[in-house]
Coordinates of N, CA and C in Angstrom, one line a residue:
M6 N 0.8 -1.2 0.0 CA 0.0 0.0 0.0 C 0.8 1.3 0.0
K7 N 1.9 1.2 0.7 CA 2.9 2.3 0.9 C 3.6 2.8 -0.5
R8 N 3.9 1.6 -1.2 CA 4.4 1.7 -2.6 C 3.5 2.3 -3.4
F9 N 2.3 1.9 -3.4 CA 1.1 2.5 -4.3 C 0.9 4.0 -4.0
I10 N 1.0 4.4 -2.9 CA 0.8 5.8 -2.6 C 2.0 6.7 -3.1
M11 N 3.2 6.0 -2.9 CA 4.4 6.7 -3.4 C 4.3 6.8 -5.0
L12 N 3.9 5.8 -5.7 CA 3.8 5.7 -7.0 C 2.8 6.7 -7.6
L13 N 1.7 6.7 -6.9 CA 0.6 7.7 -7.2 C 0.9 9.1 -6.9
T14 N 1.7 9.5 -6.0 CA 2.3 10.7 -5.7 C 3.3 11.1 -6.8
L15 N 4.1 10.2 -7.3 CA 4.9 10.4 -8.3 C 4.3 10.8 -9.6
V16 N 3.3 10.0 -9.9 CA 2.5 10.2 -11.2 C 1.9 11.6 -11.2
L17 N 1.3 11.9 -10.0 CA 0.5 13.2 -10.0 C 1.6 14.3 -10.0
T18 N 2.5 14.2 -9.4 CA 3.7 15.2 -9.6 C 4.2 15.5 -11.0
L19 N 4.5 14.5 -11.7 CA 4.9 14.5 -13.1 C 3.9 15.1 -13.8
S20 N 2.6 14.7 -13.6 CA 1.4 15.3 -14.4 C 1.3 16.8 -14.4
L21 N 1.3 17.2 -13.0 CA 1.3 18.6 -12.8 C 2.5 19.4 -13.3
A22 N 3.5 18.7 -13.3 CA 4.7 19.5 -14.1 C 4.6 19.6 -15.5
A23 N 3.8 18.8 -16.0 CA 3.6 19.0 -17.6 C 2.4 19.7 -17.8
A24 N 1.6 20.1 -16.9 CA 0.3 20.7 -17.2 C 0.4 22.1 -17.8
P25 N 1.3 22.9 -17.7 CA 1.3 24.2 -18.3 C 1.3 24.1 -19.8
A26 N 2.1 23.2 -20.4 CA 2.1 23.0 -21.8 C 1.1 22.1 -22.5
F27 N 0.6 21.1 -21.7 CA -0.4 20.3 -22.1 C -1.7 20.4 -21.4
A28 N -2.8 20.4 -22.1 CA -4.0 20.5 -21.3 C -5.1 19.4 -21.5
G29 N -5.8 19.1 -20.5 CA -6.9 18.3 -20.5 C -6.8 17.0 -21.3
D30 N -7.9 16.9 -22.1 CA -8.1 15.8 -22.9 C -7.8 16.1 -24.4
N31 N -6.7 16.8 -24.8 CA -6.4 16.9 -26.1 C -5.2 15.8 -26.5
S32 N -5.3 14.7 -26.0 CA -4.6 13.6 -26.5 C -3.1 13.9 -26.6
G33 N -2.6 14.5 -25.7 CA -1.2 14.8 -25.6 C -0.8 15.8 -26.5
K34 N -1.7 16.6 -27.1 CA -1.3 17.6 -28.0 C -0.6 18.7 -27.2
L35 N 0.1 19.6 -27.7 CA 0.9 20.7 -27.2 C 0.0 22.0 -27.4
N36 N -0.1 22.7 -26.4 CA -0.8 24.1 -26.4 C 0.0 25.0 -27.0
L37 N -0.4 25.6 -28.3 CA 0.4 26.4 -29.0 C 0.8 27.7 -28.3
N38 N -0.1 28.1 -27.3 CA 0.0 29.4 -26.6 C 1.2 29.3 -25.5
K39 N 1.5 28.1 -25.1 CA 2.4 27.9 -24.1 C 3.7 27.0 -24.4
A40 N 3.7 26.5 -25.7 CA 4.9 25.7 -26.2 C 6.2 26.5 -26.2
T41 N 7.3 25.7 -26.0 CA 8.5 26.5 -26.1 C 9.1 26.3 -27.5
V42 N 10.1 26.9 -27.9 CA 10.7 26.6 -29.2 C 11.3 25.2 -29.2
E43 N 11.9 24.7 -28.0 CA 12.3 23.4 -28.1 C 11.3 22.3 -28.4
Q44 N 10.2 22.7 -27.6 CA 9.0 21.6 -27.8 C 8.5 21.8 -29.2
L45 N 8.4 22.8 -29.9 CA 7.8 22.9 -31.2 C 8.8 22.2 -32.2
A46 N 10.1 22.4 -31.9 CA 11.0 22.0 -32.9 C 11.0 20.6 -33.0
E47 N 10.5 19.7 -32.0 CA 10.4 18.3 -32.0 C 9.2 17.7 -32.6
I48 N 8.3 18.7 -33.1 CA 7.2 18.2 -34.0 C 7.6 17.9 -35.3
P49 N 7.2 16.8 -35.9 CA 7.4 16.4 -37.2 C 7.0 17.5 -38.2
G50 N 7.9 17.9 -39.1 CA 7.6 19.0 -40.1 C 8.0 20.4 -39.6
L51 N 8.4 20.6 -38.4 CA 9.0 21.8 -37.9 C 10.4 21.6 -37.6
N52 N 11.1 22.6 -37.7 CA 12.5 22.7 -37.4 C 12.8 23.9 -36.4
Q53 N 14.1 24.0 -35.9 CA 14.3 25.1 -35.1 C 14.0 26.4 -35.5
D54 N 14.2 26.7 -36.8 CA 13.9 28.1 -37.6 C 12.5 28.3 -37.5
M55 N 11.8 27.4 -37.9 CA 10.2 27.5 -38.0 C 9.7 27.7 -36.6
A56 N 10.2 27.0 -35.6 CA 9.6 27.1 -34.2 C 9.9 28.4 -33.6
E57 N 11.1 28.9 -33.9 CA 11.5 30.3 -33.5 C 10.4 31.3 -34.2
K58 N 10.2 31.2 -35.4 CA 9.3 32.1 -36.1 C 7.9 32.1 -35.6
I59 N 7.5 30.9 -35.2 CA 6.1 30.7 -34.6 C 6.1 31.4 -33.3
I60 N 7.1 31.2 -32.4 CA 7.1 32.0 -31.1 C 7.1 33.4 -31.3
E61 N 8.1 33.9 -32.2 CA 8.1 35.4 -32.5 C 6.7 35.9 -33.1
L62 N 5.9 35.1 -33.7 CA 4.7 35.5 -34.2 C 3.7 35.6 -32.9
R63 N 3.7 34.5 -32.1 CA 2.9 34.5 -30.9 C 3.2 35.7 -29.9
D64 N 4.6 36.1 -29.8 CA 5.0 37.1 -29.0 C 4.4 38.5 -29.6
E65 N 4.4 38.6 -30.9 CA 4.0 39.9 -31.5 C 2.4 40.0 -31.4
N66 N 1.7 38.9 -31.4 CA 0.1 38.9 -31.3 C -0.4 38.6 -29.9
E67 N 0.5 38.3 -29.0 CA 0.3 38.0 -27.6 C -0.3 36.6 -27.3
E68 N -0.9 36.1 -28.4 CA -1.4 34.6 -28.4 C -2.0 34.4 -29.6
F69 N -2.0 33.1 -29.9 CA -2.9 32.6 -31.1 C -4.4 32.3 -30.7
V70 N -5.2 32.5 -31.6 CA -6.5 32.4 -31.5 C -7.1 31.3 -32.5
D71 N -6.4 31.4 -33.7 CA -6.8 30.2 -34.8 C -5.5 29.6 -35.2
M72 N -5.5 28.3 -35.4 CA -4.4 27.6 -36.2 C -4.1 28.2 -37.3
E73 N -4.9 28.7 -38.1 CA -4.6 29.3 -39.4 C -3.8 30.6 -39.2
E74 N -3.5 31.1 -38.3 CA -2.6 32.2 -37.9 C -1.2 31.8 -38.4
L75 N -1.0 30.4 -38.3 CA 0.3 29.9 -38.4 C 0.8 30.1 -39.9
L76 N -0.1 30.4 -40.8 CA 0.2 30.5 -42.2 C 0.9 31.9 -42.5
D77 N 1.0 32.6 -41.4 CA 1.8 33.9 -41.6 C 3.3 33.5 -41.4
V78 N 3.6 32.3 -40.9 CA 5.0 32.0 -40.7 C 5.6 31.5 -42.0
D79 N 6.8 32.1 -42.3 CA 7.4 31.7 -43.6 C 7.7 30.2 -43.7
G80 N 7.4 29.6 -44.6 CA 7.6 28.1 -44.8 C 6.4 27.3 -44.5
M81 N 5.3 28.0 -43.9 CA 4.1 27.2 -43.6 C 3.1 27.3 -44.8
D82 N 2.5 26.1 -45.0 CA 1.5 25.9 -45.9 C 0.4 25.2 -45.4
N83 N -0.7 25.1 -46.2 CA -1.8 24.4 -45.8 C -1.6 22.9 -45.5
T84 N -0.7 22.3 -46.1 CA -0.4 20.9 -46.0 C 0.2 20.7 -44.6
L85 N 1.2 21.4 -44.2 CA 1.9 21.3 -42.9 C 0.9 21.7 -41.9
L86 N 0.1 22.6 -42.2 CA -0.8 23.2 -41.1 C -1.7 21.9 -40.7
R87 N -2.1 21.3 -41.7 CA -3.1 20.1 -41.5 C -2.4 19.0 -40.7
K88 N -1.1 18.8 -40.8 CA -0.3 17.9 -40.2 C -0.1 18.3 -38.7
L89 N 0.1 19.6 -38.5 CA 0.3 20.2 -37.2 C -0.9 19.9 -36.2
D90 N -1.9 19.9 -37.0 CA -3.3 19.8 -36.1 C -3.3 18.5 -35.3
K91 N -2.5 17.6 -35.7 CA -2.4 16.3 -35.0 C -1.5 16.5 -33.7
H92 N -0.7 17.6 -33.6 CA 0.2 17.7 -32.5 C 0.0 19.0 -31.7
L93 N -0.9 19.9 -32.2 CA -1.0 21.2 -31.5 C -2.6 21.5 -31.2
F94 N -2.8 22.3 -30.2 CA -4.1 22.8 -30.1 C -4.0 24.2 -29.5
I95 N -5.0 24.9 -29.6 CA -4.9 26.3 -29.0 C -5.9 26.5 -27.9
E96 N -5.4 26.8 -26.7 CA -6.3 27.3 -25.7 C -6.1 28.7 -25.4
P97 N -7.1 29.5 -25.7 CA -7.1 30.9 -25.5 C -7.0 31.3 -24.1
A98 N -6.5 32.5 -23.8 CA -6.4 33.2 -22.5 C -7.8 33.1 -21.9
S99 N -8.0 32.9 -20.5 CA -9.3 32.9 -20.0 C -10.1 34.2 -20.2
D100 N -9.5 35.3 -20.5 CA -10.1 36.6 -20.6 C -10.4 37.0 -22.0
C101 N -10.1 35.9 -22.9 CA -10.2 36.2 -24.4 C -11.8 35.9 -24.7
N102 N -12.3 37.1 -25.4 CA -13.8 37.1 -25.9 C -13.6 36.6 -27.4
C103 N -12.9 35.4 -27.6 CA -12.8 34.9 -29.0 C -14.0 34.1 -29.3

């Protein structure tokens, strides 16, 4: 029983540590509004340069509201955007009237 509680505590701690970038039931998708350059660069189809451009665009606009905003990134096209939908989701800020 003691081992079970220790294991449960460990699992909960690790889950909470990952919570800022991953949300709820989005099948392990990365929240585009909280992702780091390093996390984005690991997604198939993206590289370090594109990841940096995505973060720059996010910083300029404060947050993403729609995935199609990524089309403003050099090198992004509709085909890649559709593939990214498997890896990313957007959770707007709580005060967003989107």
